[in-house]
Short mmCIF file of C-alpha atoms and ligand atoms in Angstrom, two decimals:
data_model
loop_
_atom_site.label_atom_id
_atom_site.label_comp_id
_atom_site.label_asym_id
_atom_site.label_seq_id
_atom_site.Cartn_x
_atom_site.Cartn_y
_atom_site.Cartn_z
CA MET A 238 164.66 42.06 152.51
CA LYS A 239 163.22 41.51 149.15
CA MET A 240 161.10 37.81 148.96
CA ALA A 241 162.05 35.00 146.87
CA LYS A 242 158.45 35.17 145.23
CA LYS A 243 155.60 37.44 145.46
CA ILE A 244 153.22 36.85 148.41
CA LYS A 245 149.55 35.95 146.51
CA VAL A 246 146.48 37.63 148.57
CA ILE A 247 142.86 36.95 148.25
CA GLN A 248 140.75 40.40 149.26
CA TYR A 249 137.79 39.20 151.20
CA GLY A 250 135.35 42.29 151.68
CA LEU A 251 135.44 45.51 149.44
CA GLY A 252 133.68 47.87 151.68
CA ALA A 253 135.31 51.25 152.76
CA MET A 254 138.49 49.37 154.37
CA GLY A 255 138.54 46.42 152.40
CA SER A 256 138.73 48.31 148.52
CA GLN A 257 141.77 50.57 150.12
CA MET A 258 143.67 47.52 151.10
CA VAL A 259 143.18 46.43 147.61
CA GLN A 260 144.73 50.08 146.39
CA VAL A 261 147.58 49.46 148.87
CA MET A 262 148.53 46.03 147.89
CA LEU A 263 148.84 47.20 144.17
CA THR A 264 151.68 49.60 144.96
CA LYS A 265 153.58 46.66 146.92
CA ARG A 266 156.50 45.36 144.93
CA ASP A 267 156.56 41.58 146.92
CA LEU A 268 152.56 41.36 146.99
CA GLU A 269 149.96 40.19 144.48
CA VAL A 270 146.20 40.47 144.47
CA VAL A 271 145.07 37.29 142.91
CA GLY A 272 141.56 37.02 143.94
CA ALA A 273 138.44 39.32 145.41
CA ILE A 274 135.22 38.19 147.08
CA SER A 275 132.48 40.65 147.88
CA GLY A 276 130.91 39.41 151.05
CA SER A 277 127.61 41.01 150.28
CA GLY A 278 127.68 39.99 146.89
CA ARG A 279 126.61 43.62 145.37
CA LEU A 280 129.97 43.94 143.60
CA ALA A 281 129.83 40.09 142.09
CA GLY A 282 130.58 39.56 138.60
CA GLU A 283 132.63 43.03 138.41
CA ASP A 284 136.15 43.55 137.34
CA LEU A 285 138.01 43.80 140.64
CA GLY A 286 139.55 47.82 139.29
CA LYS A 287 136.16 48.93 138.73
CA ALA A 288 134.91 47.71 141.79
CA ILE A 289 137.19 49.58 143.93
CA GLY A 290 136.84 52.72 141.89
CA LEU A 291 139.99 52.61 139.84
CA LYS A 292 139.61 53.45 135.86
CA LYS A 293 141.57 50.32 134.60
CA LYS A 294 140.52 46.54 134.93
CA LEU A 295 142.90 44.45 136.81
CA GLY A 296 141.71 41.10 135.44
CA ILE A 297 140.03 39.68 138.36
CA GLU A 298 136.79 38.77 138.48
CA VAL A 299 135.01 39.80 142.11
CA SER A 300 132.98 36.77 143.31
CA ARG A 301 129.92 36.26 145.59
CA ASN A 302 131.25 32.62 146.08
CA ALA A 303 133.99 32.44 148.52
CA SER A 304 134.46 28.70 148.98
CA GLU A 305 134.88 28.49 145.11
CA VAL A 306 137.45 31.25 145.32
CA PHE A 307 139.17 29.33 148.11
CA ASN A 308 139.27 26.10 146.41
CA ARG A 309 140.15 27.47 143.07
CA VAL A 310 142.63 30.13 143.75
CA GLU A 311 146.03 29.63 145.13
CA ALA A 312 146.98 31.89 147.51
CA ASP A 313 149.17 32.52 150.77
CA VAL A 314 146.81 34.89 152.46
CA VAL A 315 143.01 35.99 152.84
CA LEU A 316 142.74 39.41 154.25
CA HIS A 317 139.10 39.81 155.66
CA ALA A 318 137.21 43.27 156.30
CA THR A 319 133.54 42.51 156.56
CA THR A 320 132.84 42.50 160.01
CA SER A 321 133.91 43.52 163.86
CA TRP A 322 132.60 39.93 165.27
CA MET A 323 135.02 36.82 165.48
CA ARG A 324 132.73 34.16 165.08
CA GLU A 325 131.34 35.71 161.38
CA ALA A 326 135.12 36.27 160.50
CA PHE A 327 135.73 32.66 161.38
CA ASN A 328 132.49 31.28 159.58
CA GLN A 329 133.42 33.37 156.65
CA THR A 330 137.06 32.59 156.41
CA LYS A 331 137.17 28.77 157.75
CA GLY A 332 137.11 27.58 154.28
CA ALA A 333 140.52 29.66 153.59
CA MET A 334 142.04 27.69 156.29
CA GLU A 335 141.10 24.40 155.24
CA THR A 336 142.59 25.14 151.56
CA GLY A 337 145.81 25.94 153.16
CA LYS A 338 145.28 29.86 153.24
CA ASN A 339 146.64 32.20 156.04
CA VAL A 340 143.76 34.66 157.23
CA ILE A 341 144.46 38.63 158.66
CA THR A 342 141.13 40.05 159.72
CA ILE A 343 140.40 43.15 160.93
CA ALA A 344 137.35 41.96 162.92
CA GLU A 345 138.40 44.07 166.00
CA GLU A 346 137.21 40.82 168.41
CA ALA A 347 139.81 38.82 167.09
CA SER A 348 142.64 40.95 168.19
CA TYR A 349 142.43 39.22 171.35
CA PRO A 350 140.64 35.98 171.19
CA TRP A 351 140.58 34.86 174.66
CA LEU A 352 137.84 36.75 176.64
CA LYS A 353 135.65 34.82 177.97
CA SER A 354 132.76 35.13 175.97
CA LEU A 355 134.93 34.21 172.70
CA GLU A 356 137.23 31.71 174.15
CA LYS A 357 135.46 28.56 172.77
CA ILE A 358 135.52 30.13 169.30
CA GLY A 359 139.35 30.98 169.74
CA ARG A 360 140.02 27.54 170.74
CA GLU A 361 138.23 26.12 167.61
CA ILE A 362 139.97 28.67 165.18
CA ASP A 363 143.31 27.88 166.68
CA ARG A 364 142.30 24.17 165.99
CA VAL A 365 141.32 24.61 162.29
CA ALA A 366 144.42 26.94 161.72
CA LYS A 367 147.16 24.43 163.33
CA LYS A 368 145.48 21.66 161.56
CA ASN A 369 146.13 23.42 158.23
CA GLU A 370 149.39 24.86 159.31
CA VAL A 371 148.39 28.11 159.01
CA THR A 372 148.21 31.39 161.26
CA PHE A 373 145.14 33.41 162.02
CA LEU A 374 145.59 37.00 163.31
CA GLY A 375 143.15 39.61 164.07
CA THR A 376 144.69 43.17 163.54
CA GLY A 377 144.33 46.52 162.43
CA VAL A 378 145.08 50.09 163.75
CA ASN A 379 143.09 49.97 166.65
CA PRO A 380 143.00 47.32 168.24
CA GLY A 381 146.02 45.66 166.75
CA PHE A 382 148.39 48.80 167.24
CA MET A 383 147.73 52.03 168.60
CA MET A 384 146.04 51.08 172.17
CA ASP A 385 148.10 47.58 172.40
CA TYR A 386 151.38 46.65 170.46
CA LEU A 387 152.25 50.56 170.67
CA PRO A 388 152.32 50.75 174.38
CA ILE A 389 153.39 47.29 174.87
CA ALA A 390 156.35 48.12 172.31
CA LEU A 391 157.34 51.53 174.53
CA SER A 392 157.29 49.60 177.79
CA GLY A 393 160.11 47.41 176.53
CA VAL A 394 162.05 50.99 177.44
CA VAL A 395 160.43 51.80 180.60
CA LYS A 396 161.84 49.97 184.23
CA GLU A 397 158.54 49.53 185.60
CA VAL A 398 154.96 50.05 184.42
CA LYS A 399 152.57 51.35 187.42
CA GLY A 400 149.93 52.23 184.92
CA ILE A 401 148.92 53.00 181.48
CA ARG A 402 146.41 55.89 180.36
CA ILE A 403 145.55 56.40 176.41
CA ARG A 404 142.96 58.91 175.01
CA ARG A 405 142.61 58.28 171.32
CA VAL A 406 140.53 60.76 169.39
CA ILE A 407 139.82 59.85 165.78
CA ASP A 408 138.29 61.31 162.72
CA TRP A 409 135.63 58.64 162.01
CA SER A 410 134.95 60.15 158.42
CA ARG A 411 137.03 57.78 156.71
CA TYR A 412 135.58 54.38 157.81
CA GLY A 413 132.36 53.00 156.20
CA VAL A 414 128.71 52.39 156.79
CA THR A 415 129.36 49.37 159.04
CA LEU A 416 130.89 51.27 161.77
CA PHE A 417 128.14 54.31 161.91
CA GLU A 418 125.42 51.89 162.00
CA HIS A 419 126.83 50.43 164.99
CA ILE A 420 126.03 53.38 166.87
CA CYS A 421 123.25 55.01 164.78
CA ALA A 422 125.34 57.71 163.14
CA GLY A 423 122.92 60.57 161.41
CA LYS A 424 119.78 59.28 163.98
CA ASN A 425 118.46 61.51 166.38
CA ILE A 426 118.89 61.03 170.25
CA ASP A 427 115.53 58.91 170.50
CA GLU A 428 115.89 56.53 167.66
CA PHE A 429 119.68 55.68 169.37
CA ASN A 430 118.17 55.34 172.72
CA GLU A 431 115.69 52.84 171.44
CA ALA A 432 118.31 51.19 169.46
CA ARG A 433 120.38 50.97 172.28
CA ALA A 434 117.38 49.26 174.70
CA ARG A 435 116.91 47.00 171.85
CA GLY A 436 120.54 45.71 172.34
CA GLU A 437 121.52 47.04 168.76
CA VAL A 438 124.36 49.65 169.42
CA ALA A 439 128.06 48.60 169.85
CA PHE A 440 130.47 51.48 170.05
CA HIS A 441 134.30 51.03 169.57
CA VAL A 442 134.53 46.99 169.53
CA GLY A 443 138.18 45.98 170.89
CA LEU A 444 138.59 48.47 173.88
CA GLU A 445 138.49 45.24 176.37
CA GLN A 446 140.90 43.43 173.75
CA SER A 447 143.43 46.06 173.50
CA VAL A 448 143.46 46.68 177.71
CA ARG A 449 143.54 42.67 178.36
CA LEU A 450 146.27 42.31 175.64
CA THR A 451 148.18 45.17 176.87
CA ALA A 452 148.09 43.77 180.40
CA GLU A 453 149.04 40.33 179.57
CA ALA A 454 151.91 41.41 177.30
CA LEU A 455 153.28 42.96 180.50
CA GLY A 456 152.70 40.07 182.49
CA LYS A 457 150.16 42.08 184.84
CA PRO A 458 146.59 40.59 183.70
CA VAL A 459 143.45 42.89 184.87
CA ASP A 460 141.21 41.15 187.05
CA GLU A 461 138.07 43.41 186.26
CA PHE A 462 137.51 45.35 183.24
CA LYS A 463 134.67 48.15 183.43
CA GLU A 464 133.73 50.43 180.39
CA ALA A 465 131.25 53.35 180.00
CA ALA A 466 129.97 55.03 176.50
CA GLU A 467 127.73 57.87 175.23
CA VAL A 468 127.25 59.17 172.04
CA ARG A 469 128.06 62.84 170.72
CA LEU A 470 125.37 64.74 169.03
CA THR A 471 126.12 67.63 166.25
CA LYS A 472 125.55 70.98 165.87
CA SER A 473 126.63 71.45 162.17
CA LYS A 474 126.24 69.25 159.15
CA ARG A 475 129.10 67.10 158.57
CA VAL A 476 129.49 65.08 155.19
CA THR A 477 131.35 61.68 154.54
CA PRO A 478 131.89 59.52 151.65
CA TYR A 479 129.50 57.36 152.67
CA MET A 480 126.75 59.60 154.71
CA VAL A 481 125.44 62.91 155.47
CA ILE A 482 124.87 63.61 159.24
CA LYS A 483 122.24 66.22 159.88
CA PRO A 484 122.50 68.94 162.56
CA GLY A 485 121.06 67.05 165.99
CA THR A 486 121.88 63.72 165.08
CA VAL A 487 124.62 61.38 166.28
CA CYS A 488 128.16 62.34 165.00
CA GLY A 489 130.32 60.02 167.13
CA TYR A 490 130.83 58.63 170.57
CA ASN A 491 133.27 59.14 173.86
CA GLN A 492 133.92 55.61 175.37
CA ILE A 493 136.28 54.73 178.42
CA GLY A 494 137.44 51.30 179.43
CA HIS A 495 139.42 50.73 182.90
CA GLY A 496 141.23 47.86 183.57
CA PHE A 497 141.91 46.92 187.44
CA ARG A 498 144.28 44.64 189.49
CA LYS A 499 143.21 43.66 192.81
CA GLY A 500 140.69 46.99 192.98
CA LYS A 501 143.34 49.14 191.86
CA GLU A 502 142.91 50.85 187.99
CA PHE A 503 145.81 49.90 186.27
CA LEU A 504 144.89 50.75 182.54
CA THR A 505 142.66 53.74 181.32
CA TYR A 506 141.72 53.59 177.77
CA GLU A 507 139.64 56.27 176.39
CA MET A 508 138.29 56.26 173.02
CA VAL A 509 136.57 59.18 171.02
CA ALA A 510 135.25 58.87 167.65
CA ILE A 511 133.74 61.99 165.73
CA ILE A 512 132.94 62.57 162.19
CA ASN A 513 134.82 65.39 160.62
CA PRO A 514 136.08 66.48 163.94
CA ASN A 515 136.18 70.26 164.17
CA PRO A 516 137.95 71.10 167.53
CA LYS A 517 136.15 74.51 168.19
CA GLU A 518 132.58 72.59 168.14
CA ASP A 519 133.98 69.53 169.60
CA GLY A 520 136.40 70.91 172.41
CA THR A 521 139.14 68.58 171.48
CA ASP A 522 142.07 67.61 168.76
CA VAL A 523 142.68 64.46 167.31
CA GLY A 524 145.56 62.32 168.25
CA THR A 525 146.39 59.24 170.26
CA PHE A 526 147.83 60.59 173.83
CA ILE A 527 149.70 57.99 175.94
CA SER A 528 151.30 58.29 179.18
CA ILE A 529 153.00 55.82 180.97
CA ASP A 530 153.25 55.87 184.66
CA GLY A 531 156.55 54.25 185.46
CA GLU A 532 159.84 54.35 185.93
CA PRO A 533 160.67 56.64 184.31
CA SER A 534 157.44 57.72 183.22
CA MET A 535 156.74 58.44 179.64
CA GLU A 536 154.27 60.93 177.30
CA ILE A 537 153.81 60.18 173.58
CA THR A 538 151.75 61.80 171.37
CA VAL A 539 151.08 60.37 167.63
CA GLY A 540 149.57 63.30 165.87
CA GLY A 541 150.13 64.93 162.11
CA GLU A 542 148.11 63.86 159.29
CA PHE A 543 148.09 59.97 160.75
CA ALA A 544 145.71 61.31 163.31
CA SER A 545 143.15 62.23 161.03
CA GLN A 546 143.34 59.53 158.36
CA GLY A 547 142.46 56.50 160.57
CA GLY A 548 141.41 54.50 158.27
CA TRP A 549 144.57 54.53 156.33
CA GLY A 550 146.27 53.19 159.58
CA THR A 551 144.07 50.08 159.53
CA VAL A 552 144.59 49.41 155.85
CA ALA A 553 148.16 50.03 156.18
CA SER A 554 148.59 47.93 159.22
CA ALA A 555 146.47 44.84 157.82
CA VAL A 556 148.59 45.03 154.46
CA ASN A 557 152.18 45.62 156.01
CA SER A 558 151.82 42.72 158.44
CA ILE A 559 151.55 40.13 155.50
CA PRO A 560 154.97 38.94 155.11
CA ARG A 561 155.08 38.53 159.33
CA VAL A 562 151.99 36.68 159.70
CA VAL A 563 153.07 34.46 156.36
CA ALA A 564 156.43 33.90 158.67
CA ALA A 565 154.38 33.13 161.64
CA ARG A 566 153.80 29.89 163.60
CA PRO A 567 150.32 28.10 162.58
CA GLY A 568 147.63 28.65 165.05
CA LEU A 569 146.00 31.73 166.23
CA ILE A 570 148.14 34.45 167.29
CA THR A 571 147.75 37.88 168.71
CA VAL A 572 149.94 40.90 167.23
CA ASN A 573 152.14 40.92 170.21
CA GLU A 574 153.78 37.58 168.79
CA LEU A 575 154.89 39.55 165.83
CA PRO A 576 157.85 41.50 165.21
CA PRO A 577 157.16 45.06 164.28
CA TRP A 578 156.31 45.09 160.76
CA PRO A 579 157.39 47.80 158.55
CA CYS A 580 156.12 49.78 155.86
CA LEU A 581 156.00 47.06 152.92
CA PRO A 582 158.16 48.73 149.58
N1 NAP B 215 140.95 46.28 163.62
C1 NAP B 215 140.37 47.91 163.24
O1 NAP B 215 141.50 48.84 163.58
C2 NAP B 215 139.47 48.50 162.46
C3 NAP B 215 139.38 49.29 161.90
C4 NAP B 215 138.23 49.51 160.86
C5 NAP B 215 137.31 48.61 160.55
N2 NAP B 215 137.27 47.59 161.22
C6 NAP B 215 136.25 46.86 161.10
O2 NAP B 215 136.25 46.12 159.95
C7 NAP B 215 134.72 45.95 159.26
C8 NAP B 215 134.81 46.58 157.87
O3 NAP B 215 134.89 47.91 157.90
P1 NAP B 215 134.80 49.04 156.64
O4 NAP B 215 134.63 50.37 157.31
O5 NAP B 215 135.26 48.76 155.39
O6 NAP B 215 133.00 48.42 156.64
P2 NAP B 215 132.16 48.93 155.23
O7 NAP B 215 132.68 49.64 154.50
O8 NAP B 215 130.82 48.87 155.68
O9 NAP B 215 132.21 47.17 154.43
C9 NAP B 215 131.91 46.34 154.82
C10 NAP B 215 131.81 45.23 154.16
O10 NAP B 215 131.39 43.81 154.54
C11 NAP B 215 130.95 43.27 153.76
N3 NAP B 215 129.56 42.59 153.81
C12 NAP B 215 128.13 43.21 154.31
N4 NAP B 215 127.50 42.42 154.60
C13 NAP B 215 128.14 41.37 154.16
C14 NAP B 215 127.54 39.87 154.82
N5 NAP B 215 126.24 39.57 155.28
N6 NAP B 215 128.56 38.82 154.73
C15 NAP B 215 129.84 39.04 154.34
N7 NAP B 215 130.26 40.46 154.22
C16 NAP B 215 129.35 41.29 154.24
C17 NAP B 215 130.56 44.20 152.36
O11 NAP B 215 131.62 43.74 151.39
P3 NAP B 215 131.65 43.81 149.86
O12 NAP B 215 131.85 45.31 149.89
O13 NAP B 215 132.84 43.20 149.34
O14 NAP B 215 130.24 43.24 149.35
C18 NAP B 215 131.02 45.65 152.92
O15 NAP B 215 131.43 46.39 151.82
C19 NAP B 215 134.14 46.63 160.02
O16 NAP B 215 133.33 45.50 161.08
C20 NAP B 215 134.85 47.50 161.31
O17 NAP B 215 134.37 47.35 162.43
C21 NAP B 215 138.28 47.31 162.44
#
């Protein structure tokens, strides 16, 4: 379906994900990039084209002043990619909603904003969004699709779901330094343990969100969630566009989340992230492996190039969801409220 007019988008955050979002939006017939904010300010004053590594200028000056951009630039959507944390995402985009712009963030926490610890801020986001008649959505590839939207959609062709098990193994090298810093990538195990003891380590943010979102969509909320995680150390040198990982240092992690109903395990979601995975050394292939224990049971594997290009999945999911979010009801929503979002022409 062709849009009556182009949807105007401001990009907030020009790191690994944000700069690729702009690249993808430039290829989309019905989207127009009209503004750009450098969250850290490091790219302020540059032309957006240069800021995202293109050879051509785009005629949009990157700004460090988000509220000035929100007030000056007319836009339908702010696409936000600076943080994993919902409070930060809200603080950074509140002004966008107050100036009538919908917000799509890839902050993982926002994918299911109704955890006890987030409920208060969730209600505040919902209030601001409704007051300004705009929509606020947390999405991405995971959380936001592979471990929630996809199993929810697959369950629609099953008579009964008794349990779901998902193992997702990703090439982590496509993401930016923010995620690497969360688990001390490139540091030795002592440095990792010290950071963990100081409470500075965050593994994949969003496993609990995906478990609870799936369970609630199935009408079977989990009453207990437990998770465990450990890092992986590399034997070989691994090079990413953003850093070099030396032998003997952290190159990824294994994390598993268990959702229980009345003492019985219902959902088991496992996340394995490895920088430049090597099946021989790491003992695993990349891909997402979904098993639905149900009537009838079902096995789905998402493999191919997609499995080793996770970063693009996040970027595409956020960009392609734009028209759905523009059309969605006002307020704070979760992905399971949206019809599937096709790849935009
Ligand atoms: N839901 C999902 O599926 C999903 C997937 C991937 C990533 N994520 C999340 O998305 C976020 C961005 O990922 P990434 O790979 O693009 O990370 P990244 O390359 O490290 O980029 C993060 C960007 O955040 C901005 N920033 C840094 N400090 C800031 C501050 N104090 N205030 C405001 N902005 C600040 C910077 O933007 P400028 O460069 O513009 O200055 C930086 O480039 C991460 O938190 C990550 O966890 C979610």
